[in-house]
Coordinates of C-alpha atoms and ligand atoms in Angstrom, one line a residue:
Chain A
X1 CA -38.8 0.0 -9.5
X2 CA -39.2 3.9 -11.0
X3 CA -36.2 5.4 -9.6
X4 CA -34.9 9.1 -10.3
X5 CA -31.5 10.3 -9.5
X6 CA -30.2 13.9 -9.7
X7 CA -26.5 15.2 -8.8
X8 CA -27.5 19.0 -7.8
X9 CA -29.9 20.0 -10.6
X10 CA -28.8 17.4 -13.2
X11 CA -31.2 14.8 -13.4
X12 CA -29.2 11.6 -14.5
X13 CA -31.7 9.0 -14.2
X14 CA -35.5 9.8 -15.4
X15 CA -38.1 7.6 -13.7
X16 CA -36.2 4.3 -14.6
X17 CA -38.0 1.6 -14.5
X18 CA -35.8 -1.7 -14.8
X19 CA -36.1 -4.9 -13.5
X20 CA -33.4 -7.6 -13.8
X21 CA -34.5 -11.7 -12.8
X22 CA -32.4 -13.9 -10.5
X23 CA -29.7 -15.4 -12.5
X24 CA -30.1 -13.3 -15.4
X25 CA -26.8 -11.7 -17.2
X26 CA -28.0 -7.9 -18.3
X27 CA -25.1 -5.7 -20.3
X28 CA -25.9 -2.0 -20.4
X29 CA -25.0 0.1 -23.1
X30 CA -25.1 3.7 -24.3
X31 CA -23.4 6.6 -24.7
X32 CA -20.8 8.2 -22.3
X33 CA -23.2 10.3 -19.8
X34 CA -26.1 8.1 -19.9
X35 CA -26.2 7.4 -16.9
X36 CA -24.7 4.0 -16.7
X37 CA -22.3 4.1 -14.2
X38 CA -25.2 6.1 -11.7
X39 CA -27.1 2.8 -12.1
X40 CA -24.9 0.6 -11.3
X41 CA -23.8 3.0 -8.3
X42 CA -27.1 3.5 -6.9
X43 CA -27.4 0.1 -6.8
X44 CA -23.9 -0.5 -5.0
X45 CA -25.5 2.2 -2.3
X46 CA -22.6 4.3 -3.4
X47 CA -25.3 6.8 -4.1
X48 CA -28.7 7.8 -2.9
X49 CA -31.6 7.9 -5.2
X50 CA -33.6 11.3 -5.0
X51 CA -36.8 9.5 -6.1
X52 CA -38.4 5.9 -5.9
X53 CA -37.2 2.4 -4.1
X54 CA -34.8 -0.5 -5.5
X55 CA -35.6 -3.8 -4.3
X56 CA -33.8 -6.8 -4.4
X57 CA -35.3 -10.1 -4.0
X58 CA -38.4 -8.8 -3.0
X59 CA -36.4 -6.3 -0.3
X60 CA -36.4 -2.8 -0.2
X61 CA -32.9 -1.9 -0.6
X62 CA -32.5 2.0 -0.2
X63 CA -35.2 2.3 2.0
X64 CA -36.3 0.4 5.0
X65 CA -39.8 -0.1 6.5
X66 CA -40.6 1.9 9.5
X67 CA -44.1 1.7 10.9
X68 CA -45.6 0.5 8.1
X69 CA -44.2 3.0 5.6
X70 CA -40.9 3.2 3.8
X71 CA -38.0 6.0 4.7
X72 CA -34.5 6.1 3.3
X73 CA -32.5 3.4 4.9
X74 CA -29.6 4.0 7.5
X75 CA -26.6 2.6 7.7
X76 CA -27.2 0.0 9.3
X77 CA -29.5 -1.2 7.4
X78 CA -27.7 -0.7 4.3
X79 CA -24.7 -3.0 5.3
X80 CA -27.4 -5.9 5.8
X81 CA -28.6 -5.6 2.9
X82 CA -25.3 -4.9 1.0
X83 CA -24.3 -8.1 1.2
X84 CA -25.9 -9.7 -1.4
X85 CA -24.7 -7.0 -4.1
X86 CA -20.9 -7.1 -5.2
X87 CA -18.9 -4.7 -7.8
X88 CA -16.3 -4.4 -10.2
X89 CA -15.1 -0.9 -11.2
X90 CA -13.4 0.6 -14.3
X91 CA -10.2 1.5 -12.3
X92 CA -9.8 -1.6 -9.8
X93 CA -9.5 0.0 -6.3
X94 CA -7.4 -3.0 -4.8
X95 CA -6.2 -2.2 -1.6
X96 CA -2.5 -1.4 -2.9
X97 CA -0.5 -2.4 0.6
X98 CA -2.5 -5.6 0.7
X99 CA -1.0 -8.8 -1.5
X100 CA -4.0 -10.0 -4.2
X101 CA -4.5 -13.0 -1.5
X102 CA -5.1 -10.0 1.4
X103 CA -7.2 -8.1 -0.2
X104 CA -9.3 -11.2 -1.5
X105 CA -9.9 -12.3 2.4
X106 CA -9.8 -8.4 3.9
X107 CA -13.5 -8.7 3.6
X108 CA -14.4 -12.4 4.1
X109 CA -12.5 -11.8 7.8
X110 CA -13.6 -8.4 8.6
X111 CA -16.9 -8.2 7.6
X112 CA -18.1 -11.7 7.5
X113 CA -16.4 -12.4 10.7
X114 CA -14.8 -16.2 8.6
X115 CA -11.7 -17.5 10.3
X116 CA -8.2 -16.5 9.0
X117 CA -8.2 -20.2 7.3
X118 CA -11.6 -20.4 6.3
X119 CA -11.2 -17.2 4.5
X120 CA -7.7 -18.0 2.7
X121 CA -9.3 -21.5 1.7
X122 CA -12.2 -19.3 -0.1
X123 CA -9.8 -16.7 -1.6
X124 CA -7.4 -19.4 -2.6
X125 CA -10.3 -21.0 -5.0
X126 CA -11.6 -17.8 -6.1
X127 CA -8.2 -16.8 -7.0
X128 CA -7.5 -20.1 -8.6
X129 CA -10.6 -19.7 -10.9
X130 CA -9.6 -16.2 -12.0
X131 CA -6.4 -17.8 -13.2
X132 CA -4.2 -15.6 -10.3
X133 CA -3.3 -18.4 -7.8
X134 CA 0.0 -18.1 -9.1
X135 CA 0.7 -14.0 -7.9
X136 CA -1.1 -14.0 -4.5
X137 CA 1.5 -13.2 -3.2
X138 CA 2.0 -10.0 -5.0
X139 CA 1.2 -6.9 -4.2
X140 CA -1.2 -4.9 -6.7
X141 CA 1.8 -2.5 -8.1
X142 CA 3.3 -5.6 -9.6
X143 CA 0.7 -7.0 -11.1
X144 CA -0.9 -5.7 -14.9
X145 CA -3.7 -4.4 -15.2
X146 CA -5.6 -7.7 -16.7
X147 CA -4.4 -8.9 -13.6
X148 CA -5.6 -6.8 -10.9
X149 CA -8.8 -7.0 -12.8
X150 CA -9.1 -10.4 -11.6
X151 CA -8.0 -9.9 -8.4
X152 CA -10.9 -7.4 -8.0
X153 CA -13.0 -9.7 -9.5
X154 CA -11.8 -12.6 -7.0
X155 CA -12.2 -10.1 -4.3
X156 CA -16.1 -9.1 -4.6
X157 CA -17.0 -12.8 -5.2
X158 CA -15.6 -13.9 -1.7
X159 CA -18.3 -11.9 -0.2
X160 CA -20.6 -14.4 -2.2
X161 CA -22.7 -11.7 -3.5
X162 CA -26.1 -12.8 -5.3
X163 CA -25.7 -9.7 -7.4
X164 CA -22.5 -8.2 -9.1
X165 CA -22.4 -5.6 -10.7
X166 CA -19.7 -4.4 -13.5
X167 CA -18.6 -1.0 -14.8
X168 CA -16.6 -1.2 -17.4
X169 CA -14.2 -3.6 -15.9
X170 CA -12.4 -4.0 -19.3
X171 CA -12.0 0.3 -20.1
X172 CA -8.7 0.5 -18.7
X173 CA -7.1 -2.0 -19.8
X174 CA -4.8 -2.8 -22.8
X175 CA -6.4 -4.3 -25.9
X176 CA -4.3 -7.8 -25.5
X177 CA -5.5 -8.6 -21.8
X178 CA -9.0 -7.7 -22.1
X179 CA -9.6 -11.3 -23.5
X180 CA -8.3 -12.6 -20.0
X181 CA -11.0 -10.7 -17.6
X182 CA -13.9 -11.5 -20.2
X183 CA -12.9 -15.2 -20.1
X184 CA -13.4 -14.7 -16.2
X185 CA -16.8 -13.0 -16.8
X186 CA -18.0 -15.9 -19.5
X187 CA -17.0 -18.6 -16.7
X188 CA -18.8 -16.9 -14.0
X189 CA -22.0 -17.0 -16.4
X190 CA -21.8 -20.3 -17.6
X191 CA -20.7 -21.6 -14.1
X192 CA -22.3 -20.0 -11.6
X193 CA -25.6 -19.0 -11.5
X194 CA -25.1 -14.7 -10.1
X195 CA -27.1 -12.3 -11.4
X196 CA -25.1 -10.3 -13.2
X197 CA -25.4 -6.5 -14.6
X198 CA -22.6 -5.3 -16.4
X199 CA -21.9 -2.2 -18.3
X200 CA -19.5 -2.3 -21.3
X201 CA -18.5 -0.8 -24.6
X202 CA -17.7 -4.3 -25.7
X203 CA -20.4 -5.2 -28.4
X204 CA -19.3 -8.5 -29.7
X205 CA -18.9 -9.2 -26.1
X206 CA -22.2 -8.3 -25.0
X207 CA -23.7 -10.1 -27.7
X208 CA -21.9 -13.1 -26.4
X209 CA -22.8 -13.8 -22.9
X210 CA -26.0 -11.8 -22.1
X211 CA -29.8 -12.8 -21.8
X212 CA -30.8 -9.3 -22.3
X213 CA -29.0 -5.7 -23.2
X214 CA -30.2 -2.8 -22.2
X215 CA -29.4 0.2 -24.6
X216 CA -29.3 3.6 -22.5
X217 CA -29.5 7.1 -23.5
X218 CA -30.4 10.3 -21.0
X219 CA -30.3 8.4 -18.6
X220 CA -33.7 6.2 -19.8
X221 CA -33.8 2.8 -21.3
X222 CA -34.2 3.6 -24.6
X223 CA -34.5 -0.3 -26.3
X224 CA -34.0 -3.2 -24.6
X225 CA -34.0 -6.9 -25.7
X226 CA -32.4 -10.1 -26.4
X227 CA -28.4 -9.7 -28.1
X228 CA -30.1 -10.7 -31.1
X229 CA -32.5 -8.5 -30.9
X230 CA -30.8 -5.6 -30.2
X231 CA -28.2 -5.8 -32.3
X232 CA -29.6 -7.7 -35.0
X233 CA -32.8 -5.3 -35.7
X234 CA -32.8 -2.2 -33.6
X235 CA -36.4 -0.7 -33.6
X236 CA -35.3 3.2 -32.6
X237 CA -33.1 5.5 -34.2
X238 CA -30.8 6.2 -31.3
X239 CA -30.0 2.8 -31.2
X240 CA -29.3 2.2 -34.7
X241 CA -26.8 5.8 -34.4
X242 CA -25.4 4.4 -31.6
X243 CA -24.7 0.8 -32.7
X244 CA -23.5 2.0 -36.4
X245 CA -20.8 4.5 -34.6
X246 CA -19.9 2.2 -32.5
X247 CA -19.4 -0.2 -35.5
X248 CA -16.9 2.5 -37.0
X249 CA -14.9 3.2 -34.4
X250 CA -13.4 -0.7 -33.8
Chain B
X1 CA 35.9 42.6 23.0
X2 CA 37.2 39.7 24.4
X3 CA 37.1 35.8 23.0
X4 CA 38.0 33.8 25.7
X5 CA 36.3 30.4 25.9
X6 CA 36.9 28.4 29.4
X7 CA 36.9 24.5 29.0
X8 CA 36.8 24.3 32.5
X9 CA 33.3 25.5 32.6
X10 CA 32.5 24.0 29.9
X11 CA 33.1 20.6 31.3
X12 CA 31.7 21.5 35.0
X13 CA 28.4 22.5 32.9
X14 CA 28.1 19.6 30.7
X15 CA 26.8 16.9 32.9
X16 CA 23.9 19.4 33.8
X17 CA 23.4 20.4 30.3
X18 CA 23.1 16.5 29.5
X19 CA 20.7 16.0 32.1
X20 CA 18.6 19.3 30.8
X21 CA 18.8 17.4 27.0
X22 CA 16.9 14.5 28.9
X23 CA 14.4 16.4 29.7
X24 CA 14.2 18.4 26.3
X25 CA 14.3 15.0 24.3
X26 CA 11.6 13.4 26.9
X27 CA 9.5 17.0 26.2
X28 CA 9.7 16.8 22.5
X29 CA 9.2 13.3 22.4
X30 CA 6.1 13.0 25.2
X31 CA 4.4 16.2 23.3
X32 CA 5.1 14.5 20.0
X33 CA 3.2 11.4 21.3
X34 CA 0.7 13.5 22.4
X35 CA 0.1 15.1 19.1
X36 CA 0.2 12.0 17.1
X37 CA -2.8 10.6 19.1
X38 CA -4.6 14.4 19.3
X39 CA -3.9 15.0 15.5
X40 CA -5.7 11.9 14.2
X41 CA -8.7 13.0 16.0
X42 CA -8.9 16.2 15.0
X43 CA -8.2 15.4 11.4
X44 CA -10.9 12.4 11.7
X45 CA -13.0 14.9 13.7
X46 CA -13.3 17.3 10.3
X47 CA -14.8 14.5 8.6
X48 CA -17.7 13.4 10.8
X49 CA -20.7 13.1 10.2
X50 CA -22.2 15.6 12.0
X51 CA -21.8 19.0 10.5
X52 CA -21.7 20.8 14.3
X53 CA -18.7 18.5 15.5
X54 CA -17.1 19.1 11.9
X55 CA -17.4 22.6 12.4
X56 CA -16.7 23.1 16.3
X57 CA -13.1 21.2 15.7
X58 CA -12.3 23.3 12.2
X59 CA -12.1 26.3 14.3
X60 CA -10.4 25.3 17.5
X61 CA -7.8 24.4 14.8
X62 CA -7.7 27.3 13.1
X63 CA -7.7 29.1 16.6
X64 CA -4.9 27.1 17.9
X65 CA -2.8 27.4 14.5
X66 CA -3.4 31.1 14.7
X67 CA -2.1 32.2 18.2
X68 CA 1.4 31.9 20.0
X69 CA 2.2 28.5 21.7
X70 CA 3.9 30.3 24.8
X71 CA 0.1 31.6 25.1
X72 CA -1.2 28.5 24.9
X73 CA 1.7 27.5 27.6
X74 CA 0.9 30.5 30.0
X75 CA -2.9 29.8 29.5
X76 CA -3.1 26.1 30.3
X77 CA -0.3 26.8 33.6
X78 CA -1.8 29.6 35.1
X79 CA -5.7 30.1 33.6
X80 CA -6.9 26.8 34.0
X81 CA -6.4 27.1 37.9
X82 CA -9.0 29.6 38.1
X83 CA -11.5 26.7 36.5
X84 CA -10.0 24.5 39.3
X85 CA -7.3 22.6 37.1
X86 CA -4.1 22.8 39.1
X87 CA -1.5 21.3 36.5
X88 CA 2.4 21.3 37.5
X89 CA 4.6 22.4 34.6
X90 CA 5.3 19.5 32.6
X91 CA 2.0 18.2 32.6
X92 CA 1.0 21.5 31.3
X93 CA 3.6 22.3 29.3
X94 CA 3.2 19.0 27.7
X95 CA -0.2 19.5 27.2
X96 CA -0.1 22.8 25.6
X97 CA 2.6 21.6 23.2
X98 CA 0.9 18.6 22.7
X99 CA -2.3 20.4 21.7
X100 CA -0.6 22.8 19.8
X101 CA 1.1 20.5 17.4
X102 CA -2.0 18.1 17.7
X103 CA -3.4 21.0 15.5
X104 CA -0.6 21.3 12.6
X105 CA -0.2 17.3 12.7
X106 CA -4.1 17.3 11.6
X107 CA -3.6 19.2 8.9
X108 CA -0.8 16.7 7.8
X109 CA -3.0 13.9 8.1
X110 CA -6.1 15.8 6.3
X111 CA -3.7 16.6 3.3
X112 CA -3.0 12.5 3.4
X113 CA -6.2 11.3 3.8
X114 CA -7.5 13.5 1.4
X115 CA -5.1 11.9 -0.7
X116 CA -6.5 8.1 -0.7
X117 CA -8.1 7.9 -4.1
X118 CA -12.2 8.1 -3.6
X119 CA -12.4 4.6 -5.4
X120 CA -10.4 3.0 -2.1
X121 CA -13.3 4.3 -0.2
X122 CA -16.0 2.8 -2.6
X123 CA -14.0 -0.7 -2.7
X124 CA -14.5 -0.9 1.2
X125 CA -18.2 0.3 0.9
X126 CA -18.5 -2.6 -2.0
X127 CA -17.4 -5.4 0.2
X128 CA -19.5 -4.1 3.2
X129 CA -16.7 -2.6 5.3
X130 CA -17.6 -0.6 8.4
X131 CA -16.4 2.6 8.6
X132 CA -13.9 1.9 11.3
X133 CA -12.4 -1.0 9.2
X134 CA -12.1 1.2 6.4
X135 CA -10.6 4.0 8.0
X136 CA -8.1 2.3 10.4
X137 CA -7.3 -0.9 7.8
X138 CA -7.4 0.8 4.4
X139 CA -7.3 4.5 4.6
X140 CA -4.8 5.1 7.2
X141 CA -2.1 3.4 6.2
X142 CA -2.2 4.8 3.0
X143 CA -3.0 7.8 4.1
X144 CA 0.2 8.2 6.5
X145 CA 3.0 7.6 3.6
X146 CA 2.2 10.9 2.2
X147 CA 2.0 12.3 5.6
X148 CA 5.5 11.2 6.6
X149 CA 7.7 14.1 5.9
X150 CA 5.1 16.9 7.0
X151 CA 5.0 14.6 10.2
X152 CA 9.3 15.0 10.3
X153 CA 9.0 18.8 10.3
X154 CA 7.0 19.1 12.7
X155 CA 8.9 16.8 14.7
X156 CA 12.2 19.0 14.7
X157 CA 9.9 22.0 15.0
X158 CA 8.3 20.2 18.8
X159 CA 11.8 19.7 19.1
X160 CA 12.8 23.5 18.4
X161 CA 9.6 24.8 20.3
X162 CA 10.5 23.1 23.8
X163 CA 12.6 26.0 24.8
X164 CA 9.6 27.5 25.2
X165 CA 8.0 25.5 27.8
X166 CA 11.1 27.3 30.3
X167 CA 9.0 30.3 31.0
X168 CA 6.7 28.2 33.2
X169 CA 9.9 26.7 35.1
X170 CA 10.5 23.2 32.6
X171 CA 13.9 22.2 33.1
X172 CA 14.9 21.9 29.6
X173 CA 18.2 23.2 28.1
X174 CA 17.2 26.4 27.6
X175 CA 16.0 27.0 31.0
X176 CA 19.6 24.9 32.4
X177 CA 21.8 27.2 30.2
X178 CA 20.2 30.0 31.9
X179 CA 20.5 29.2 35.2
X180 CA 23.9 28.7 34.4
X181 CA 24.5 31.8 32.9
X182 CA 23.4 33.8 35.8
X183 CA 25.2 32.0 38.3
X184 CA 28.8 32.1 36.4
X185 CA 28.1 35.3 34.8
X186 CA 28.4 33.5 31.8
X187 CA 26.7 33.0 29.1
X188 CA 28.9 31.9 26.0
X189 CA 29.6 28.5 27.2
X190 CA 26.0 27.5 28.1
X191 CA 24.3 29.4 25.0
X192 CA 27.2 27.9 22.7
X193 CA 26.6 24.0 23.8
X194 CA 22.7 24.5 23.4
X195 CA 22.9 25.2 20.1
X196 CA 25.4 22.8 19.8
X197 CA 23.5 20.0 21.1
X198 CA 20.1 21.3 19.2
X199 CA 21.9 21.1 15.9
X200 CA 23.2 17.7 16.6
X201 CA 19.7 16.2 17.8
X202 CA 17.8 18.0 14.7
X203 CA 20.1 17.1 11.9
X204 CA 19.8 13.3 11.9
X205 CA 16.1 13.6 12.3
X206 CA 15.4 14.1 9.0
X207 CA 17.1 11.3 7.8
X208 CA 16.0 9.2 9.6
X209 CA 12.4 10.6 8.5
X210 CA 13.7 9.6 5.1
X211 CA 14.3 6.5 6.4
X212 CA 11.3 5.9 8.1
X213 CA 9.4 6.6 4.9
X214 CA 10.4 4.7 2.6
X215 CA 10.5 1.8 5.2
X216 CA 6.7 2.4 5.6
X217 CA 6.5 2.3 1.4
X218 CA 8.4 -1.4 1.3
X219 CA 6.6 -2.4 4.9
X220 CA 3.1 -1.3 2.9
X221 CA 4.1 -2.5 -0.4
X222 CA 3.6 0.3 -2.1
Ligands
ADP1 N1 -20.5 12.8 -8.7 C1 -21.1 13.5 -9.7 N2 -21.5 14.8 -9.6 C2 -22.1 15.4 -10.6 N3 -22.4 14.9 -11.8 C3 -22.1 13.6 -12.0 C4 -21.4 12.8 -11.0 N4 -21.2 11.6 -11.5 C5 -21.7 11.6 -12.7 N5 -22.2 12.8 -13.0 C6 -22.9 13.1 -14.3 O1 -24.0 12.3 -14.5 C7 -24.1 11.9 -15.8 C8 -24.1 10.4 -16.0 O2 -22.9 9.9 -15.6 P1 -22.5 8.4 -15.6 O3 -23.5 7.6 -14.9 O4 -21.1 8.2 -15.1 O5 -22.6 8.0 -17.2 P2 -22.0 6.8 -18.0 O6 -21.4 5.8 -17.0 O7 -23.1 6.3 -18.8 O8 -20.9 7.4 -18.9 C9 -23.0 12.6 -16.6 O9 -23.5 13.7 -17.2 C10 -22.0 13.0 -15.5 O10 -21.4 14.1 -15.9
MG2 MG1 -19.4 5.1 -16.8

């Protein structure tokens, strides 16, 4: 893909070019602005591109074909083919007058069309996995933020997305229960086999998990590689500025 | 000067005044139900898709917001024949009214769903919602707490306004007290238990609007 994205006359994304396999776990990082986020949200359909076509799995996924040529997809369109992508975001978004276990099976029952049961049985296990089973009862104002997290996180996997995407899923939380959402993130990887994109400021974390991170500045790829790659021998100089202040600030 | 109040009167008027506040409470309460309905669809109206529909139903509220209700009242009883609408008066009067605080109640709920955090709306788009789910199972409701006491002035205010749906012949207590005036040549005792009556129906109201919010809080779990 070689996609361009403006808001108004700021160009955010430059002719991107990225491509991410099935099953593969890619972190983005990069400096705040880079356009991270706008990835992710293109990609979520939460925006329109201005310029180029996302696929996904071979699909077009902003556009549709329309005797024989591509346009910009309509709506109905775009919830068929929303269904394989899932997201996380920075500040949670659970439905607050919904319990954890409600919002888990809001979109398994409405949008899926699974029966009340089906749908608590699948909420149930995902909630279970994320280490909430406990609090599904509860509703999202009594719950930490850690906690929420995975509740969000239980939420988009119900859809069972082939995709998810992350933005910065651990940024709002305290320093003591980030270690509980990452642990949620490290099972899904070693567990299931998503295809995962994930933007973070967490280094050692990134380093971790992913096949490949993607380092992002001005809204281009500027270096990309393996963790060890990346972090062990950066080739550019943006990379290097932007790993060593990164380095300084934890 | 002369401050002479007659009980005698005052209890011959009352059971007609009681039946008057019937029909001022079933006004109120019928115009209210009216403008509940009319309100969301103006306020979901404004945020269509199309910019024409947007744009036709921003100024019909403005216009309605901006000119007298006992207009509105005169226009829908005794224009709206000429177009071949014959309407008796409380279906008019109940529509006007209706109509008129359809348009204020649309600005109450504009002001709440405005106030739905933009993330709620990307959650829904996230798991695939259709736009009706997300609007009437996740916006709405938390769009109506905030909306609650704007919603319980303007219900006193229906409430306050009904006198004026008398000039095209309503029976409500305005109207009664009136009548009754010019028949006894009278008018302390009637005027006196109208406002009486008025104060008593308003003041509880918004109470009970207190109430009723933060029952809809605990009910939502918020
Ligand atoms: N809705 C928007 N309208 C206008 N500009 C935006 C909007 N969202 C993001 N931007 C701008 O786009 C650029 C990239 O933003 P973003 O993708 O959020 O960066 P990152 O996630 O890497 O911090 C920033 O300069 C930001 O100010
Ligand atoms: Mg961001």
């Amino acid at each position: 893909m070689n996609v361009s994205k403006s808001y108004g006359k700021l160009n955010v994304i430059e002719h991107l070019n990225f491509d991410v396999a099935e099953g593969e776990m890619v972190s983005i990082i990069g400096p705040s602005g880079s356009g991270k986020t706008t990835v992710l949200r293109t990609l979520m359909t939460l925006e329109t591109i201005n310029d180029g076509v996302i696929y996904v799995e071979g699909k077009p996924l902003t556009h549709m074909a329309k005797g024989g040529v591509l346009v910009p997809a309509d709506e109905r369109y775009l919830r068929r083919m929303r269904t394989s992508i899932g997201m996380c975001f920075q500040s949670f978004n659970l439905f607050p007058h919904m319990t954890a276990l409600q919002n888990c099976m809001e979109g398994p029952v409405q949008v899926l069309g699974l029966s009340k049961k089906e749908a608590r049985e699948r909420s149930e296990e995902l909630l279970h996995m994320v280490g909430m089973i406990d609090k599904r009862g509860q509703h999202p104002s009594r719950l930490s933020g850690g906690q929420q997290q995975r509740v969000a996180i239980a939420r988009a996997l119900a859809m069972r997305p082939k995709v998810m995407l992350f933005d910065e899923v651990t940024s709002a939380l305290d320093p003591e229960v980030i270690g509980e959402v990452t642990n949620v993130i490290r099972k899904l990887v070693t567990e299931h086999n998503l295809t995962m994109l994930m933007v973070t400021h967490q280094m050692g974390f990134a380093r971790d998990i992913s096949d490949r991170v993607c380092f992002f500045y001005g809204g281009k790829i500027e270096e990309q590689g393996t963790p060890h790659e990346l972090f062990g021998s950066p080739q550019r100089e943006r990379t290097k500025q932007f790993l060593s202040a990164v380095k300084e600030a934890v | 000067m002369n401050f002479d109040w007659s009980w005698t009167l005052t209890w011959e008027i009352m059971p007609r005044l009681l039946w008057a506040t019937a029909n001022t409470l079933l006004a109120a309460g019928a115009g209210y139900a009216i403008a509940l309905v009319g309100g969301l669809i103006f306020a979901l109206a404004q945020r269509a898709a199309f910019g024409p529909i947007r744009w036709a139903v921003r100024e019909f509220v403005e216009f309605i917001r901006s000119t007298p209700l006992v207009l509105q009242i005169f226009f829908v009883f005794y224009v709206a024949p000429q177009f071949g609408i014959q309407l008796s008066p409380w279906t008019s009067g109940l529509l006007a009214i209706g109509l008129h605080y359809s348009a204020y109640l649309s600005e109450v709920y504009r002001g709440g769903l405005e106030a739905v955090p933009r993330g709620q709306w990307e959650a829904c788009r996230a798991i695939n919602m259709s736009a009706r789910d997300t609007y009437f199972r996740i916006i709405i409701p938390q769009a109506l707490v905030p909306a609650v006491p704007g919603m319980g002035n303007y219900l006193v205010g229906i409430l306050k306004d009904t006198p004026m749906l008398s000039v095209i012949g309503v029976m409500e207590l305005m109207h009664a007290a009136n009548s009754i005036g010019s028949e006894h040549y009278r008018y302390l005792e009637p005027f006196t238990l109208v406002g009486l009556i008025f104060f008593l129906i308003s003041l509880p109201t918004a109470g009970l609007v207190k109430l009723l919010e933060r029952r809809l809080r605990l009910g939502l779990g918020l």
